[in-house]
């Protein structure tokens, strides 16, 4: 095996927090992000929460000399917010939108409208095939009562499966993005164990920046300080993960996070800190798979834990479906009763017991409740089917793991 790496890759990852009309100093920060990307000349820039296509096109125009190849991933109502800028020619792209992603009636959160996804681009550098993934998972709004945890676990599972099934022809796999999970959370452990990915922070030879590699820190003026009161050192929810192949080994030489304000500017790039990783590639000269861990018994426990979280979500979805179905049936019964009363007053001798205006208003209310509850019943039925399917996939994966462990 060659002792010296023959290729270095510098990667920049950032959740840009660039929502039009809502994000503070959005245009100024987008300009600063473009400036640092031009100055540093990374090989890859993986960006999330670039919700406005106008911001993407401004960045593309500004970075065209340094990053001649780029792609913006479109999905959902307001977009995925994902984009990639590359020094190297992008050969192919693909987008997978996660099958569950919150609820449309949770307007204050809005994740459902974003169409959270994983974007894939394929590169070839010096004859080496790279699969580059960028993603943004559902946000965590309350850690103590996290109603979205099952959805985020499903997204982590789908992300791992997507990487597994699309990277078979790749020499190097690289994933960057805001996973909205702490390093010890089951979703992150599932990605590392099931997809065989290495965490750049944990594997780095040199680490600089925020303590513990945190990317949400109290020192950032845009961070919600109330959410950070239990985490004075910050939280690490943004990641660069990678793995090599039987032909190439990947090492992380350095993992760096930005620390608050941009020097000389007085504001940070975003409410998140950026992650900068330098990776080096070496040819293995053997057929032994590197960066692909053998089956670890701990992975069985991780998969069982993930499956349990999906079951919790499934029970919740079934309860919500039942409630919506019951509400729809009650609204339908009310409409039928009103219809019977109207027919009785029209063709019979009985008088209408309610004023016409009140009767009409009640009928309108029943129709609205019937429509809303009917639509939500269908929505939660789809959610139930997806969660059932994911649990079955995990059961099959668990059985496969147990068979491999028992066979030695």
mmCIF file of C-alpha atoms in Angstrom:
data_model
loop_
_atom_site.group_PDB
_atom_site.id
_atom_site.type_symbol
_atom_site.label_atom_id
_atom_site.label_comp_id
_atom_site.label_asym_id
_atom_site.label_seq_id
_atom_site.Cartn_x
_atom_site.Cartn_y
_atom_site.Cartn_z
ATOM 1 C CA UNK A 1 0.000 0.000 0.000
ATOM 2 C CA UNK A 2 1.261 3.466 -0.829
ATOM 3 C CA UNK A 3 2.294 5.290 2.324
ATOM 4 C CA UNK A 4 1.593 8.764 0.951
ATOM 5 C CA UNK A 5 -1.951 9.758 -0.029
ATOM 6 C CA UNK A 6 -2.290 10.523 -3.721
ATOM 7 C CA UNK A 7 -5.452 12.644 -3.394
ATOM 8 C CA UNK A 8 -6.730 15.166 -0.860
ATOM 9 C CA UNK A 9 -10.337 16.319 -0.723
ATOM 10 C CA UNK A 10 -11.437 19.434 1.148
ATOM 11 C CA UNK A 11 -15.135 19.497 2.029
ATOM 12 C CA UNK A 12 -17.306 22.328 3.365
ATOM 13 C CA UNK A 13 -20.719 21.616 4.929
ATOM 14 C CA UNK A 14 -23.174 24.216 6.260
ATOM 15 C CA UNK A 15 -26.835 24.634 7.102
ATOM 16 C CA UNK A 16 -27.211 28.170 5.741
ATOM 17 C CA UNK A 17 -30.500 29.122 7.478
ATOM 18 C CA UNK A 18 -31.612 31.116 4.449
ATOM 19 C CA UNK A 19 -35.400 31.353 4.569
ATOM 20 C CA UNK A 20 -36.679 34.448 2.782
ATOM 21 C CA UNK A 21 -38.377 37.066 4.973
ATOM 22 C CA UNK A 22 -37.757 35.042 8.164
ATOM 23 C CA UNK A 23 -34.002 34.458 8.464
ATOM 24 C CA UNK A 24 -32.070 37.412 9.868
ATOM 25 C CA UNK A 25 -29.497 39.136 7.627
ATOM 26 C CA UNK A 26 -30.004 36.404 5.022
ATOM 27 C CA UNK A 27 -28.568 38.281 2.030
ATOM 28 C CA UNK A 28 -25.538 39.506 3.938
ATOM 29 C CA UNK A 29 -24.792 35.996 5.193
ATOM 30 C CA UNK A 30 -25.246 34.409 1.759
ATOM 31 C CA UNK A 31 -22.689 36.911 0.447
ATOM 32 C CA UNK A 32 -20.276 35.961 3.257
ATOM 33 C CA UNK A 33 -20.732 32.251 2.485
ATOM 34 C CA UNK A 34 -19.917 32.929 -1.167
ATOM 35 C CA UNK A 35 -16.831 34.907 -0.127
ATOM 36 C CA UNK A 36 -15.409 32.168 2.099
ATOM 37 C CA UNK A 37 -16.036 29.489 -0.530
ATOM 38 C CA UNK A 38 -14.166 31.561 -3.107
ATOM 39 C CA UNK A 39 -11.298 32.329 -0.743
ATOM 40 C CA UNK A 40 -10.787 28.788 0.518
ATOM 41 C CA UNK A 41 -11.332 26.931 -2.746
ATOM 42 C CA UNK A 42 -12.803 23.731 -1.346
ATOM 43 C CA UNK A 43 -13.301 20.721 -3.566
ATOM 44 C CA UNK A 44 -16.922 20.401 -2.469
ATOM 45 C CA UNK A 45 -19.459 22.628 -0.729
ATOM 46 C CA UNK A 46 -22.550 20.853 0.618
ATOM 47 C CA UNK A 47 -25.233 23.366 1.601
ATOM 48 C CA UNK A 48 -28.623 22.994 3.277
ATOM 49 C CA UNK A 49 -31.501 25.416 3.876
ATOM 50 C CA UNK A 50 -30.862 27.440 0.741
ATOM 51 C CA UNK A 51 -34.635 27.720 0.402
ATOM 52 C CA UNK A 52 -34.659 30.463 -2.234
ATOM 53 C CA UNK A 53 -33.573 29.549 -5.753
ATOM 54 C CA UNK A 54 -32.623 33.190 -6.175
ATOM 55 C CA UNK A 55 -29.992 32.754 -3.440
ATOM 56 C CA UNK A 56 -28.711 29.641 -5.199
ATOM 57 C CA UNK A 57 -28.374 31.458 -8.508
ATOM 58 C CA UNK A 58 -26.563 34.347 -6.808
ATOM 59 C CA UNK A 59 -24.131 31.876 -5.268
ATOM 60 C CA UNK A 60 -23.733 30.048 -8.572
ATOM 61 C CA UNK A 61 -22.902 33.292 -10.367
ATOM 62 C CA UNK A 62 -20.422 34.311 -7.667
ATOM 63 C CA UNK A 63 -18.737 30.889 -7.478
ATOM 64 C CA UNK A 64 -18.691 29.961 -11.169
ATOM 65 C CA UNK A 65 -14.938 30.477 -11.535
ATOM 66 C CA UNK A 66 -13.965 28.363 -8.518
ATOM 67 C CA UNK A 67 -16.834 25.872 -8.672
ATOM 68 C CA UNK A 68 -17.819 25.403 -12.324
ATOM 69 C CA UNK A 69 -20.216 22.556 -11.537
ATOM 70 C CA UNK A 70 -23.209 22.791 -9.198
ATOM 71 C CA UNK A 71 -26.702 21.439 -8.684
ATOM 72 C CA UNK A 72 -29.830 22.561 -6.820
ATOM 73 C CA UNK A 73 -32.241 19.831 -5.662
ATOM 74 C CA UNK A 74 -35.934 20.671 -5.976
ATOM 75 C CA UNK A 75 -38.684 18.987 -3.974
ATOM 76 C CA UNK A 76 -41.696 19.724 -1.794
ATOM 77 C CA UNK A 77 -43.653 22.967 -1.783
ATOM 78 C CA UNK A 78 -40.832 25.372 -0.952
ATOM 79 C CA UNK A 79 -37.930 23.131 -2.012
ATOM 80 C CA UNK A 80 -35.459 20.807 -0.345
ATOM 81 C CA UNK A 81 -32.979 23.613 0.358
ATOM 82 C CA UNK A 82 -30.139 21.312 -0.752
ATOM 83 C CA UNK A 83 -27.404 22.245 -3.203
ATOM 84 C CA UNK A 84 -23.850 21.194 -4.051
ATOM 85 C CA UNK A 85 -20.982 23.225 -5.510
ATOM 86 C CA UNK A 86 -18.049 21.281 -6.940
ATOM 87 C CA UNK A 87 -14.648 21.994 -8.443
ATOM 88 C CA UNK A 88 -15.044 18.786 -10.411
ATOM 89 C CA UNK A 89 -17.525 17.960 -13.136
ATOM 90 C CA UNK A 90 -20.831 16.535 -11.901
ATOM 91 C CA UNK A 91 -21.614 13.470 -14.009
ATOM 92 C CA UNK A 92 -25.024 12.505 -12.665
ATOM 93 C CA UNK A 93 -27.604 13.592 -10.094
ATOM 94 C CA UNK A 94 -30.551 12.051 -8.296
ATOM 95 C CA UNK A 95 -32.957 13.073 -5.526
ATOM 96 C CA UNK A 96 -34.847 10.848 -3.089
ATOM 97 C CA UNK A 97 -37.597 12.452 -0.998
ATOM 98 C CA UNK A 98 -38.186 10.803 2.371
ATOM 99 C CA UNK A 99 -41.488 8.942 2.641
ATOM 100 C CA UNK A 100 -42.435 10.499 6.010
ATOM 101 C CA UNK A 101 -41.634 14.056 6.994
ATOM 102 C CA UNK A 102 -43.880 15.493 9.680
ATOM 103 C CA UNK A 103 -47.468 16.650 9.312
ATOM 104 C CA UNK A 104 -49.061 19.261 7.016
ATOM 105 C CA UNK A 105 -51.224 20.634 9.841
ATOM 106 C CA UNK A 106 -48.149 21.478 11.960
ATOM 107 C CA UNK A 107 -47.797 24.817 10.206
ATOM 108 C CA UNK A 108 -45.574 26.301 12.917
ATOM 109 C CA UNK A 109 -42.893 23.719 12.081
ATOM 110 C CA UNK A 110 -43.250 23.515 8.323
ATOM 111 C CA UNK A 111 -40.990 20.514 7.689
ATOM 112 C CA UNK A 112 -43.700 18.754 5.663
ATOM 113 C CA UNK A 113 -43.753 21.609 3.156
ATOM 114 C CA UNK A 114 -39.974 21.472 2.691
ATOM 115 C CA UNK A 115 -39.887 17.998 1.184
ATOM 116 C CA UNK A 116 -36.874 16.821 3.203
ATOM 117 C CA UNK A 117 -34.695 14.692 0.934
ATOM 118 C CA UNK A 118 -31.272 13.314 0.147
ATOM 119 C CA UNK A 119 -29.504 14.536 -2.980
ATOM 120 C CA UNK A 120 -26.871 12.506 -4.825
ATOM 121 C CA UNK A 121 -24.245 13.640 -7.298
ATOM 122 C CA UNK A 122 -21.650 11.449 -8.973
ATOM 123 C CA UNK A 123 -18.114 12.688 -9.623
ATOM 124 C CA UNK A 124 -15.028 11.154 -11.140
ATOM 125 C CA UNK A 125 -11.699 12.520 -9.893
ATOM 126 C CA UNK A 126 -8.488 11.037 -11.285
ATOM 127 C CA UNK A 127 -10.452 7.981 -12.354
ATOM 128 C CA UNK A 128 -11.994 7.449 -8.899
ATOM 129 C CA UNK A 129 -15.798 7.360 -8.716
ATOM 130 C CA UNK A 130 -17.282 9.449 -5.884
ATOM 131 C CA UNK A 131 -20.888 9.302 -4.714
ATOM 132 C CA UNK A 132 -21.588 12.547 -2.871
ATOM 133 C CA UNK A 133 -24.741 12.806 -0.752
ATOM 134 C CA UNK A 134 -26.249 15.878 0.908
ATOM 135 C CA UNK A 135 -29.255 15.722 3.210
ATOM 136 C CA UNK A 136 -31.352 17.482 5.825
ATOM 137 C CA UNK A 137 -33.522 15.443 8.208
ATOM 138 C CA UNK A 138 -36.623 16.484 10.138
ATOM 139 C CA UNK A 139 -35.956 18.981 12.918
ATOM 140 C CA UNK A 140 -36.103 18.138 16.619
ATOM 141 C CA UNK A 141 -38.336 20.708 18.345
ATOM 142 C CA UNK A 142 -38.535 19.181 21.835
ATOM 143 C CA UNK A 143 -36.058 16.538 22.967
ATOM 144 C CA UNK A 144 -38.107 15.517 26.017
ATOM 145 C CA UNK A 145 -41.326 14.952 24.017
ATOM 146 C CA UNK A 146 -40.070 14.389 20.499
ATOM 147 C CA UNK A 147 -43.117 13.423 18.470
ATOM 148 C CA UNK A 148 -41.042 13.438 15.283
ATOM 149 C CA UNK A 149 -38.431 10.920 16.444
ATOM 150 C CA UNK A 150 -40.043 7.958 14.604
ATOM 151 C CA UNK A 151 -40.079 9.986 11.382
ATOM 152 C CA UNK A 152 -36.430 10.937 11.823
ATOM 153 C CA UNK A 153 -35.481 7.295 12.485
ATOM 154 C CA UNK A 154 -37.340 6.244 9.324
ATOM 155 C CA UNK A 155 -35.479 8.961 7.409
ATOM 156 C CA UNK A 156 -32.137 7.744 8.791
ATOM 157 C CA UNK A 157 -33.024 4.181 7.769
ATOM 158 C CA UNK A 158 -34.070 5.274 4.264
ATOM 159 C CA UNK A 159 -30.892 7.354 3.977
ATOM 160 C CA UNK A 160 -28.748 4.354 4.931
ATOM 161 C CA UNK A 161 -30.628 2.101 2.522
ATOM 162 C CA UNK A 162 -30.401 4.694 -0.256
ATOM 163 C CA UNK A 163 -26.631 4.951 0.217
ATOM 164 C CA UNK A 164 -26.248 1.168 0.359
ATOM 165 C CA UNK A 165 -28.166 0.576 -2.864
ATOM 166 C CA UNK A 166 -26.826 3.492 -4.912
ATOM 167 C CA UNK A 167 -23.135 3.320 -3.983
ATOM 168 C CA UNK A 168 -22.290 -0.225 -5.098
ATOM 169 C CA UNK A 169 -20.415 1.091 -8.124
ATOM 170 C CA UNK A 170 -18.663 3.896 -6.239
ATOM 171 C CA UNK A 171 -15.105 3.873 -4.932
ATOM 172 C CA UNK A 172 -15.738 6.574 -2.317
ATOM 173 C CA UNK A 173 -18.928 7.577 -0.483
ATOM 174 C CA UNK A 174 -19.291 10.968 1.190
ATOM 175 C CA UNK A 175 -22.330 12.250 3.099
ATOM 176 C CA UNK A 176 -22.747 15.737 4.480
ATOM 177 C CA UNK A 177 -25.699 17.459 6.059
ATOM 178 C CA UNK A 178 -27.795 18.481 9.014
ATOM 179 C CA UNK A 179 -29.052 15.232 10.548
ATOM 180 C CA UNK A 180 -30.796 16.995 13.462
ATOM 181 C CA UNK A 181 -29.557 14.232 15.758
ATOM 182 C CA UNK A 182 -26.962 14.092 18.515
ATOM 183 C CA UNK A 183 -23.995 11.737 17.952
ATOM 184 C CA UNK A 184 -25.358 9.194 20.459
ATOM 185 C CA UNK A 185 -28.872 9.146 18.947
ATOM 186 C CA UNK A 186 -30.079 5.915 17.394
ATOM 187 C CA UNK A 187 -30.347 7.408 13.904
ATOM 188 C CA UNK A 188 -26.688 8.417 13.785
ATOM 189 C CA UNK A 189 -25.570 5.075 15.218
ATOM 190 C CA UNK A 190 -27.741 3.340 12.629
ATOM 191 C CA UNK A 191 -26.069 5.257 9.787
ATOM 192 C CA UNK A 192 -22.597 4.480 11.070
ATOM 193 C CA UNK A 193 -23.331 0.819 11.721
ATOM 194 C CA UNK A 194 -25.733 -0.166 8.948
ATOM 195 C CA UNK A 195 -24.234 1.921 6.130
ATOM 196 C CA UNK A 196 -20.644 1.493 7.362
ATOM 197 C CA UNK A 197 -19.965 5.245 7.453
ATOM 198 C CA UNK A 198 -17.198 6.864 9.472
ATOM 199 C CA UNK A 199 -17.701 10.136 11.333
ATOM 200 C CA UNK A 200 -15.093 12.725 10.341
ATOM 201 C CA UNK A 201 -15.056 14.186 13.867
ATOM 202 C CA UNK A 202 -14.457 10.833 15.554
ATOM 203 C CA UNK A 203 -11.884 9.664 12.980
ATOM 204 C CA UNK A 204 -9.989 12.938 12.483
ATOM 205 C CA UNK A 205 -6.281 13.116 13.219
ATOM 206 C CA UNK A 206 -6.672 16.796 14.141
ATOM 207 C CA UNK A 207 -9.780 18.570 15.472
ATOM 208 C CA UNK A 208 -10.181 22.344 15.731
ATOM 209 C CA UNK A 209 -13.028 24.728 16.479
ATOM 210 C CA UNK A 210 -15.935 24.330 18.869
ATOM 211 C CA UNK A 211 -15.735 21.962 21.810
ATOM 212 C CA UNK A 212 -16.818 18.420 20.912
ATOM 213 C CA UNK A 213 -17.287 19.554 17.316
ATOM 214 C CA UNK A 214 -20.548 21.319 18.215
ATOM 215 C CA UNK A 215 -22.382 23.045 15.382
ATOM 216 C CA UNK A 216 -25.155 24.657 17.472
ATOM 217 C CA UNK A 217 -23.460 26.774 20.132
ATOM 218 C CA UNK A 218 -24.772 29.341 22.643
ATOM 219 C CA UNK A 219 -22.136 31.847 21.498
ATOM 220 C CA UNK A 220 -23.824 32.139 18.097
ATOM 221 C CA UNK A 221 -26.086 35.213 18.160
ATOM 222 C CA UNK A 222 -28.660 33.550 15.874
ATOM 223 C CA UNK A 223 -29.055 30.435 18.025
ATOM 224 C CA UNK A 224 -32.210 30.042 20.110
ATOM 225 C CA UNK A 225 -30.736 30.503 23.578
ATOM 226 C CA UNK A 226 -33.743 28.900 25.279
ATOM 227 C CA UNK A 227 -33.108 25.647 23.406
ATOM 228 C CA UNK A 228 -29.426 25.732 24.393
ATOM 229 C CA UNK A 229 -29.856 26.240 28.151
ATOM 230 C CA UNK A 230 -29.308 22.523 28.846
ATOM 231 C CA UNK A 231 -26.333 22.345 26.464
ATOM 232 C CA UNK A 232 -23.826 25.030 27.516
ATOM 233 C CA UNK A 233 -21.082 23.409 25.414
ATOM 234 C CA UNK A 234 -23.322 23.198 22.339
ATOM 235 C CA UNK A 235 -24.730 20.344 20.236
ATOM 236 C CA UNK A 236 -23.272 18.515 17.252
ATOM 237 C CA UNK A 237 -26.009 17.870 14.685
ATOM 238 C CA UNK A 238 -24.145 18.587 11.412
ATOM 239 C CA UNK A 239 -21.941 15.812 10.037
ATOM 240 C CA UNK A 240 -19.519 14.759 7.350
ATOM 241 C CA UNK A 241 -19.529 10.959 7.053
ATOM 242 C CA UNK A 242 -17.602 8.812 4.592
ATOM 243 C CA UNK A 243 -16.398 5.355 3.623
ATOM 244 C CA UNK A 244 -13.964 3.874 1.143
ATOM 245 C CA UNK A 245 -13.934 0.601 -0.751
ATOM 246 C CA UNK A 246 -11.824 -2.486 -1.327
ATOM 247 C CA UNK A 247 -9.513 -0.435 -3.550
ATOM 248 C CA UNK A 248 -9.296 2.846 -1.660
ATOM 249 C CA UNK A 249 -8.891 3.790 1.974
ATOM 250 C CA UNK A 250 -10.116 7.147 3.251
ATOM 251 C CA UNK A 251 -8.622 8.997 6.193
ATOM 252 C CA UNK A 252 -9.734 12.220 7.815
ATOM 253 C CA UNK A 253 -6.731 14.473 8.336
ATOM 254 C CA UNK A 254 -8.615 17.324 9.971
ATOM 255 C CA UNK A 255 -12.072 18.270 11.179
ATOM 256 C CA UNK A 256 -12.670 21.972 11.785
ATOM 257 C CA UNK A 257 -15.765 23.930 12.795
ATOM 258 C CA UNK A 258 -16.228 27.675 12.557
ATOM 259 C CA UNK A 259 -16.546 29.480 15.871
ATOM 260 C CA UNK A 260 -19.219 32.142 15.919
ATOM 261 C CA UNK A 261 -18.770 35.393 14.058
ATOM 262 C CA UNK A 262 -16.950 35.812 10.763
ATOM 263 C CA UNK A 263 -13.621 37.592 11.417
ATOM 264 C CA UNK A 264 -14.040 41.318 10.893
ATOM 265 C CA UNK A 265 -17.781 41.092 10.118
ATOM 266 C CA UNK A 266 -19.511 40.774 13.478
ATOM 267 C CA UNK A 267 -22.051 38.163 12.350
ATOM 268 C CA UNK A 268 -21.803 34.376 11.829
ATOM 269 C CA UNK A 269 -22.438 32.594 8.550
ATOM 270 C CA UNK A 270 -25.605 31.004 9.945
ATOM 271 C CA UNK A 271 -27.271 29.846 13.141
ATOM 272 C CA UNK A 272 -25.227 26.653 12.592
ATOM 273 C CA UNK A 273 -21.457 26.422 12.538
ATOM 274 C CA UNK A 274 -19.855 25.167 9.320
ATOM 275 C CA UNK A 275 -17.987 21.853 9.210
ATOM 276 C CA UNK A 276 -14.728 21.656 7.235
ATOM 277 C CA UNK A 277 -13.058 18.306 6.691
ATOM 278 C CA UNK A 278 -9.877 17.365 4.854
ATOM 279 C CA UNK A 279 -9.858 13.771 3.611
ATOM 280 C CA UNK A 280 -6.996 11.841 2.065
ATOM 281 C CA UNK A 281 -7.176 8.791 -0.175
ATOM 282 C CA UNK A 282 -4.751 5.893 -0.354
ATOM 283 C CA UNK A 283 -4.773 2.899 -2.646
ATOM 284 C CA UNK A 284 -5.053 -0.274 -0.578
ATOM 285 C CA UNK A 285 -3.448 -2.655 -3.063
ATOM 286 C CA UNK A 286 -5.589 -5.497 -1.724
ATOM 287 C CA UNK A 287 -9.083 -6.879 -2.053
ATOM 288 C CA UNK A 288 -9.770 -6.554 1.657
ATOM 289 C CA UNK A 289 -12.638 -4.141 2.258
ATOM 290 C CA UNK A 290 -11.596 -1.099 4.203
ATOM 291 C CA UNK A 291 -13.972 1.295 5.926
ATOM 292 C CA UNK A 292 -16.570 -1.486 5.724
ATOM 293 C CA UNK A 293 -16.813 -2.824 9.274
ATOM 294 C CA UNK A 294 -17.550 -6.464 9.861
ATOM 295 C CA UNK A 295 -20.887 -7.430 11.385
ATOM 296 C CA UNK A 296 -20.875 -6.105 14.930
ATOM 297 C CA UNK A 297 -23.251 -7.659 17.500
ATOM 298 C CA UNK A 298 -23.937 -4.102 18.716
ATOM 299 C CA UNK A 299 -25.606 -3.407 15.365
ATOM 300 C CA UNK A 300 -28.328 -5.905 16.303
ATOM 301 C CA UNK A 301 -29.100 -3.827 19.403
ATOM 302 C CA UNK A 302 -29.085 -0.605 17.359
ATOM 303 C CA UNK A 303 -31.489 -2.062 14.808
ATOM 304 C CA UNK A 304 -33.760 -3.351 17.568
ATOM 305 C CA UNK A 305 -33.784 0.094 19.170
ATOM 306 C CA UNK A 306 -34.594 1.751 15.844
ATOM 307 C CA UNK A 307 -37.339 -0.775 15.210
ATOM 308 C CA UNK A 308 -38.840 -0.019 18.633
ATOM 309 C CA UNK A 309 -38.949 3.714 17.838
ATOM 310 C CA UNK A 310 -40.727 2.946 14.557
ATOM 311 C CA UNK A 311 -43.267 0.826 16.478
ATOM 312 C CA UNK A 312 -43.924 3.742 18.846
ATOM 313 C CA UNK A 313 -44.574 5.953 15.816
ATOM 314 C CA UNK A 314 -46.798 3.286 14.305
ATOM 315 C CA UNK A 315 -48.991 3.108 17.412
ATOM 316 C CA UNK A 316 -49.283 6.903 17.438
ATOM 317 C CA UNK A 317 -50.190 6.989 13.730
ATOM 318 C CA UNK A 318 -52.848 4.297 14.239
ATOM 319 C CA UNK A 319 -54.391 6.290 17.101
ATOM 320 C CA UNK A 320 -54.451 9.445 14.996
ATOM 321 C CA UNK A 321 -55.990 7.557 12.069
ATOM 322 C CA UNK A 322 -58.684 6.151 14.357
ATOM 323 C CA UNK A 323 -59.473 9.616 15.764
ATOM 324 C CA UNK A 324 -59.742 11.121 12.279
ATOM 325 C CA UNK A 325 -61.891 8.237 11.076
ATOM 326 C CA UNK A 326 -64.229 8.567 14.063
ATOM 327 C CA UNK A 327 -64.530 12.310 13.497
ATOM 328 C CA UNK A 328 -65.344 11.744 9.820
ATOM 329 C CA UNK A 329 -68.049 9.201 10.712
ATOM 330 C CA UNK A 330 -69.620 11.575 13.265
ATOM 331 C CA UNK A 331 -69.638 14.430 10.739
ATOM 332 C CA UNK A 332 -71.229 12.141 8.146
ATOM 333 C CA UNK A 333 -73.917 11.045 10.622
ATOM 334 C CA UNK A 334 -74.666 14.685 11.423
ATOM 335 C CA UNK A 335 -75.078 15.437 7.722
ATOM 336 C CA UNK A 336 -77.388 12.455 7.267
ATOM 337 C CA UNK A 337 -79.517 13.560 10.232
ATOM 338 C CA UNK A 338 -79.751 17.070 8.827
ATOM 339 C CA UNK A 339 -80.667 15.674 5.428
ATOM 340 C CA UNK A 340 -83.424 13.556 6.988
ATOM 341 C CA UNK A 341 -84.746 16.558 8.915
ATOM 342 C CA UNK A 342 -84.729 18.715 5.777
ATOM 343 C CA UNK A 343 -86.607 16.100 3.778
ATOM 344 C CA UNK A 344 -89.105 15.684 6.600
ATOM 345 C CA UNK A 345 -89.823 19.425 6.708
ATOM 346 C CA UNK A 346 -90.096 19.633 2.914
ATOM 347 C CA UNK A 347 -92.433 16.690 2.300
ATOM 348 C CA UNK A 348 -93.993 16.170 5.694
ATOM 349 C CA UNK A 349 -96.040 18.303 8.006
ATOM 350 C CA UNK A 350 -93.372 18.829 10.628
ATOM 351 C CA UNK A 351 -91.863 22.272 11.109
ATOM 352 C CA UNK A 352 -88.129 22.934 10.843
ATOM 353 C CA UNK A 353 -86.907 22.982 14.491
ATOM 354 C CA UNK A 354 -83.919 25.247 13.757
ATOM 355 C CA UNK A 355 -83.657 28.631 12.052
ATOM 356 C CA UNK A 356 -82.565 28.237 8.430
ATOM 357 C CA UNK A 357 -79.325 30.195 8.948
ATOM 358 C CA UNK A 358 -78.265 28.079 11.938
ATOM 359 C CA UNK A 359 -79.251 24.905 10.119
ATOM 360 C CA UNK A 360 -77.181 25.881 7.046
ATOM 361 C CA UNK A 361 -74.205 26.922 9.195
ATOM 362 C CA UNK A 362 -74.272 23.604 11.030
ATOM 363 C CA UNK A 363 -74.390 21.734 7.722
ATOM 364 C CA UNK A 364 -71.433 23.736 6.400
ATOM 365 C CA UNK A 365 -69.450 22.983 9.562
ATOM 366 C CA UNK A 366 -70.227 19.264 9.220
ATOM 367 C CA UNK A 367 -69.044 19.272 5.579
ATOM 368 C CA UNK A 368 -65.782 21.048 6.517
ATOM 369 C CA UNK A 369 -65.131 18.614 9.392
ATOM 370 C CA UNK A 370 -65.917 15.667 7.125
ATOM 371 C CA UNK A 371 -63.502 16.849 4.433
ATOM 372 C CA UNK A 372 -60.647 17.697 6.801
ATOM 373 C CA UNK A 373 -60.977 14.534 8.883
ATOM 374 C CA UNK A 374 -61.339 12.436 5.717
ATOM 375 C CA UNK A 375 -58.156 13.867 4.224
ATOM 376 C CA UNK A 376 -56.274 13.403 7.505
ATOM 377 C CA UNK A 377 -57.565 9.824 7.754
ATOM 378 C CA UNK A 378 -56.049 9.119 4.331
ATOM 379 C CA UNK A 379 -52.809 10.901 5.321
ATOM 380 C CA UNK A 380 -52.415 8.847 8.508
ATOM 381 C CA UNK A 381 -53.327 5.664 6.629
ATOM 382 C CA UNK A 382 -50.392 6.321 4.301
ATOM 383 C CA UNK A 383 -48.192 7.044 7.354
ATOM 384 C CA UNK A 384 -49.261 3.740 8.946
ATOM 385 C CA UNK A 385 -48.412 1.822 5.760
ATOM 386 C CA UNK A 386 -44.973 3.451 5.518
ATOM 387 C CA UNK A 387 -44.145 2.748 9.165
ATOM 388 C CA UNK A 388 -45.345 -0.847 8.810
ATOM 389 C CA UNK A 389 -43.179 -1.262 5.709
ATOM 390 C CA UNK A 390 -40.127 0.239 7.427
ATOM 391 C CA UNK A 391 -40.552 -2.040 10.444
ATOM 392 C CA UNK A 392 -40.751 -5.034 8.099
ATOM 393 C CA UNK A 393 -37.576 -3.922 6.282
ATOM 394 C CA UNK A 394 -35.805 -3.637 9.625
ATOM 395 C CA UNK A 395 -37.046 -7.093 10.629
ATOM 396 C CA UNK A 396 -35.583 -8.570 7.432
ATOM 397 C CA UNK A 397 -32.301 -6.721 8.017
ATOM 398 C CA UNK A 398 -32.212 -7.917 11.605
ATOM 399 C CA UNK A 399 -32.775 -11.506 10.544
ATOM 400 C CA UNK A 400 -29.952 -11.197 8.000
ATOM 401 C CA UNK A 401 -27.607 -9.840 10.678
ATOM 402 C CA UNK A 402 -28.470 -12.627 13.091
ATOM 403 C CA UNK A 403 -27.896 -15.244 10.373
ATOM 404 C CA UNK A 404 -24.446 -13.781 9.635
ATOM 405 C CA UNK A 405 -23.537 -13.733 13.313
ATOM 406 C CA UNK A 406 -24.703 -17.301 13.890
ATOM 407 C CA UNK A 407 -22.771 -18.555 10.844
ATOM 408 C CA UNK A 408 -19.605 -17.005 12.215
#
